Short mmCIF file of C-alpha atoms in Angstrom, two decimals:
data_model
loop_
_atom_site.label_atom_id
_atom_site.label_comp_id
_atom_site.label_asym_id
_atom_site.label_seq_id
_atom_site.Cartn_x
_atom_site.Cartn_y
_atom_site.Cartn_z
CA MET A 1 6.16 -8.06 1.68
CA LEU A 2 2.74 -6.50 1.09
CA VAL A 3 3.12 -2.93 -0.07
CA SER A 4 0.49 -0.61 -1.38
CA TYR A 5 1.63 2.11 -3.78
CA PHE A 6 -0.56 4.81 -2.32
CA ILE A 7 1.34 8.03 -1.79
CA LEU A 8 -0.09 8.79 1.63
CA PRO A 9 -1.27 12.28 2.61
CA THR A 10 1.26 14.73 4.00
CA ARG A 11 1.08 18.42 4.80
CA ARG A 12 2.57 19.09 1.38
CA SER A 13 0.98 16.54 -0.97
CA PRO A 14 -2.52 15.21 -1.75
CA PHE A 15 -3.53 11.55 -1.40
CA LEU A 16 -2.51 10.05 -4.73
CA ASN A 17 -1.76 6.69 -6.20
CA VAL A 18 1.17 6.01 -8.52
CA SER A 19 -0.62 6.61 -11.81
CA GLU A 20 -2.06 9.95 -10.68
CA LEU A 21 1.25 11.14 -9.29
CA VAL A 22 2.88 10.31 -12.64
CA ILE A 23 0.30 12.47 -14.42
CA LYS A 24 0.51 15.38 -11.98
CA THR A 25 4.28 15.55 -11.53
CA ASN A 26 5.76 13.89 -14.64
CA ILE A 27 7.75 11.56 -12.37
CA PRO A 28 8.46 8.28 -14.21
CA GLU A 29 6.17 5.49 -12.99
CA GLN A 30 9.01 3.00 -12.51
CA THR A 31 10.79 5.52 -10.30
CA LEU A 32 7.72 5.86 -8.11
CA ARG A 33 7.39 2.09 -7.87
CA ARG A 34 11.02 1.72 -6.77
CA ILE A 35 10.91 4.38 -4.06
CA PRO A 36 8.99 2.30 -1.45
CA TYR A 37 11.49 -0.50 -1.98
CA TYR A 38 14.40 1.88 -1.41
CA HIS A 39 12.82 2.57 1.96
CA GLN A 40 12.68 -1.16 2.78
CA ILE A 41 16.28 -1.71 1.71
CA LEU A 42 17.50 1.28 3.72
CA ALA A 43 15.68 -0.02 6.80
CA GLU A 44 17.53 -3.34 6.42
CA ILE A 45 20.88 -1.59 5.94
CA GLU A 46 20.18 0.59 8.98
CA GLN A 47 19.83 -2.56 11.07
CA THR A 48 23.38 -3.58 10.12
CA GLY A 49 24.78 -0.37 11.60
CA ASN A 50 26.05 1.11 8.32
CA ALA A 51 25.70 4.89 8.32
CA PHE A 52 26.13 5.44 4.58
CA VAL A 53 25.22 3.61 1.39
CA SER A 54 26.35 4.14 -2.18
CA SER A 55 24.09 4.43 -5.20
CA LYS A 56 25.84 1.37 -6.61
CA VAL A 57 24.81 -0.78 -3.63
CA LEU A 58 21.21 0.34 -4.04
CA ALA A 59 21.38 -0.23 -7.80
CA ASN A 60 22.46 -3.83 -7.29
CA HIS A 61 19.15 -4.59 -5.57
CA PHE A 62 17.26 -3.64 -8.74
CA ASN A 63 19.75 -4.64 -11.42
CA ILE A 64 19.85 -1.05 -12.67
CA GLU A 65 22.63 1.49 -13.21
CA ASP A 66 23.73 3.62 -10.25
CA THR A 67 23.00 6.71 -12.36
CA GLN A 68 19.33 5.65 -12.33
CA VAL A 69 19.39 5.46 -8.52
CA ARG A 70 20.70 9.02 -8.37
CA LYS A 71 17.91 10.15 -10.71
CA ASP A 72 15.34 8.36 -8.55
CA VAL A 73 16.64 9.94 -5.35
CA SER A 74 16.71 13.38 -6.94
CA VAL A 75 12.91 13.13 -7.30
CA ILE A 76 12.50 13.44 -3.55
CA GLY A 77 15.02 16.28 -3.33
CA TYR A 78 17.67 14.44 -1.34
CA LYS A 79 21.40 14.70 -2.08
CA GLY A 80 24.28 12.41 -1.16
CA LYS A 81 27.90 13.28 -0.51
CA PRO A 82 30.66 12.71 -3.09
CA LYS A 83 32.76 9.60 -2.31
CA THR A 84 30.59 8.94 0.76
CA GLY A 85 27.15 8.20 -0.62
CA TYR A 86 23.82 8.71 1.07
CA SER A 87 23.14 8.86 4.77
CA VAL A 88 21.09 5.72 5.37
CA THR A 89 18.94 7.33 8.06
CA GLY A 90 18.67 10.64 6.24
CA LEU A 91 17.55 9.13 2.95
CA LYS A 92 15.17 6.74 4.69
CA GLN A 93 13.54 9.67 6.51
CA ALA A 94 13.34 11.72 3.31
CA ILE A 95 11.58 8.87 1.51
CA ALA A 96 9.18 8.41 4.43
CA GLU A 97 8.32 12.12 4.22
CA PHE A 98 7.84 11.89 0.46
CA LEU A 99 5.54 8.86 0.73
CA GLY A 100 3.73 10.19 3.78
CA ILE A 101 4.38 7.03 5.79
CA ASN A 102 5.72 8.90 8.81
CA TYR A 103 2.23 10.30 9.38
CA LYS A 104 -0.45 8.17 11.01
CA ASN A 105 -3.34 7.30 8.71
CA ASN A 106 -6.37 5.85 10.46
CA THR A 107 -7.77 2.91 8.51
CA ILE A 108 -10.89 0.76 8.76
CA LEU A 109 -11.43 -2.78 7.47
CA ILE A 110 -14.71 -3.87 5.91
CA GLY A 111 -15.10 -7.64 5.88
CA ALA A 112 -13.87 -9.86 8.73
CA GLY A 113 -13.44 -13.06 6.74
CA LYS A 114 -10.20 -15.01 6.30
CA LEU A 115 -8.44 -12.38 4.18
CA GLY A 116 -9.63 -9.52 6.37
CA SER A 117 -8.48 -11.40 9.46
CA ALA A 118 -5.03 -11.96 7.94
CA LEU A 119 -4.67 -8.30 6.99
CA SER A 120 -5.76 -7.12 10.42
CA GLU A 121 -2.92 -9.14 11.96
CA TYR A 122 -0.32 -7.99 9.42
CA PRO A 123 2.34 -5.93 11.25
CA GLY A 124 3.57 -4.31 8.03
CA LEU A 125 0.57 -1.96 7.94
CA ALA A 126 2.01 0.07 10.79
CA ASP A 127 5.36 0.28 8.98
CA TYR A 128 3.61 2.30 6.29
CA GLY A 129 1.70 4.65 8.56
CA LEU A 130 -1.58 2.71 8.60
CA GLU A 131 -3.31 2.25 11.94
CA LEU A 132 -6.32 -0.05 11.96
CA VAL A 133 -8.95 1.66 14.12
CA GLY A 134 -12.07 -0.28 13.21
CA VAL A 135 -13.28 -3.59 11.74
CA PHE A 136 -16.82 -3.96 10.38
CA ASP A 137 -18.89 -6.86 9.07
CA LYS A 138 -22.55 -7.49 8.17
CA ASP A 139 -22.55 -10.97 9.73
CA PRO A 140 -24.07 -10.75 13.25
CA LYS A 141 -22.23 -13.96 14.19
CA LYS A 142 -18.91 -12.12 13.84
CA THR A 143 -19.77 -8.86 15.57
CA GLY A 144 -18.47 -8.54 19.09
CA LYS A 145 -15.50 -10.81 18.45
CA ARG A 146 -11.96 -9.43 18.65
CA LEU A 147 -9.84 -9.21 15.52
CA GLY A 148 -6.33 -7.91 16.13
CA ASN A 149 -6.65 -4.82 18.32
CA CYS A 150 -10.24 -4.17 17.25
CA VAL A 151 -13.66 -5.55 18.12
CA ILE A 152 -15.71 -6.42 15.04
CA GLN A 153 -18.66 -4.04 14.75
CA PRO A 154 -21.80 -4.06 12.60
CA MET A 155 -21.76 -1.88 9.47
CA GLU A 156 -24.25 0.47 11.07
CA SER A 157 -21.57 1.51 13.58
CA ILE A 158 -19.27 3.11 11.00
CA ASN A 159 -20.88 6.50 11.49
CA SER A 160 -20.37 6.31 15.26
CA LEU A 161 -16.63 5.69 14.80
CA LEU A 162 -16.19 8.46 12.27
CA LYS A 163 -17.78 11.00 14.57
CA TYR A 164 -14.69 10.96 16.78
CA LYS A 165 -11.97 9.56 14.50
CA GLN A 166 -10.75 10.93 11.19
CA VAL A 167 -10.32 7.95 8.85
CA GLY A 168 -8.57 8.25 5.50
CA ILE A 169 -8.52 4.70 4.15
CA ALA A 170 -10.96 1.80 3.96
CA ILE A 171 -9.73 -1.73 3.22
CA ILE A 172 -12.40 -3.82 1.48
CA THR A 173 -12.32 -7.62 1.83
CA VAL A 174 -15.98 -8.57 1.46
CA PRO A 175 -17.56 -11.10 -0.95
CA LYS A 176 -17.97 -9.91 -4.57
CA ALA A 177 -21.71 -9.35 -4.25
CA ALA A 178 -21.19 -6.97 -1.33
CA ALA A 179 -18.21 -5.01 -2.68
CA GLN A 180 -20.01 -2.11 -4.36
CA GLU A 181 -22.34 -1.61 -1.41
CA ALA A 182 -19.40 -1.60 1.00
CA CYS A 183 -17.60 1.00 -1.12
CA ASN A 184 -20.72 3.14 -1.40
CA THR A 185 -21.07 3.04 2.38
CA VAL A 186 -17.54 4.18 3.18
CA ILE A 187 -17.64 6.89 0.50
CA ALA A 188 -20.93 8.17 1.88
CA HIS A 189 -19.20 8.53 5.25
CA GLY A 190 -16.45 10.70 3.81
CA ILE A 191 -13.62 8.21 3.23
CA ARG A 192 -11.69 9.19 0.11
CA ALA A 193 -9.29 6.26 -0.39
CA ILE A 194 -10.10 2.57 -0.81
CA TRP A 195 -7.76 -0.42 -0.82
CA ASN A 196 -9.87 -3.03 -2.62
CA PHE A 197 -9.03 -6.72 -2.28
CA VAL A 198 -12.23 -7.90 -3.98
CA PRO A 199 -11.51 -9.18 -7.52
CA ILE A 200 -14.01 -6.88 -9.25
CA ARG A 201 -13.88 -3.31 -10.49
CA ILE A 202 -15.89 -1.00 -8.30
CA ALA A 203 -17.54 2.21 -9.49
CA VAL A 204 -16.44 5.32 -7.60
CA PRO A 205 -16.64 9.11 -8.12
CA PRO A 206 -13.63 10.78 -9.79
CA ASP A 207 -12.30 12.20 -6.52
CA ILE A 208 -12.03 8.77 -4.84
CA ILE A 209 -8.70 6.93 -4.97
CA VAL A 210 -8.89 3.15 -5.40
CA ARG A 211 -6.02 0.67 -5.24
CA ASN A 212 -7.12 -2.74 -6.56
CA GLU A 213 -5.29 -5.86 -5.39
CA ASN A 214 -6.30 -8.84 -7.51
CA MET A 215 -4.24 -11.85 -6.45
CA ALA A 216 -5.76 -14.05 -9.16
CA VAL A 217 -4.41 -11.69 -11.83
CA GLY A 218 -0.95 -11.86 -10.27
CA LEU A 219 -1.05 -15.65 -10.33
CA ALA A 220 -2.21 -15.62 -13.95
CA ILE A 221 0.76 -13.45 -14.91
CA LEU A 222 3.14 -15.83 -13.12
CA SER A 223 1.50 -18.74 -14.94
CA HIS A 224 2.05 -16.98 -18.26
CA TYR A 225 5.75 -16.48 -17.54
CA LEU A 226 6.14 -20.13 -16.56
CA LYS A 227 4.36 -21.25 -19.74
CA SER A 228 6.61 -18.97 -21.84
CA ARG A 229 9.70 -20.57 -20.35
CA ASN A 230 8.39 -24.11 -20.64
CA PRO A 231 5.80 -24.32 -23.46
CA TYR A 232 5.76 -28.13 -23.25
CA SER A 233 4.34 -28.29 -19.73
CA PRO A 234 1.42 -30.78 -19.50
CA LYS A 235 -2.05 -29.21 -19.61
CA LEU A 236 -4.55 -29.67 -16.82
CA LYS A 237 -7.49 -31.91 -17.65
CA ASP A 238 -10.81 -30.16 -18.26
#
């Protein structure tokens, strides 16, 4: 499942990513990375009708000790009951509040190519509080067409949308050559968080939050692990 590790804005917390939240709160990074998955697991358990879950059951999903689960949960200020465990619904709601995913975050998509089209149709965005309210592309052949619940608009129309909608996040799925310009455009219009799917590093001011998703890097890491396990695999021809 596609999950971004943004900690979304709430009435109590700023818009931070994992690394920044580690620095500002001294919460262990691995704990922060597990918390969204606790939410997913609890949602699945909730569907089974179970009202309570033990720390040991949650620990089994991560191959960690149940004491670590209790430490993780203590970060969000939620307590279980002795010999009963955690309320599935209660803990799930507490995590949602902590992550900010129970608040709606208007999001726009820049780049209506194949990846942008796939993301616009992805139902999991709504599960994490993201509502796609606009899709933009420089290609005049694409403008006017419907993508998901949105009509693709020219880049020049971003300002018109932002006049009546408060947008917190921009998803960037443009070609490499257009990535920096796209980011500059959304930043100039007041958007402070960028989910970048273009495999390059973009330059942004210090107050802008960027989450980079580089699928090629992920595949390279998988390839490394496979090579480590089987160093005698045949090489590809040049």
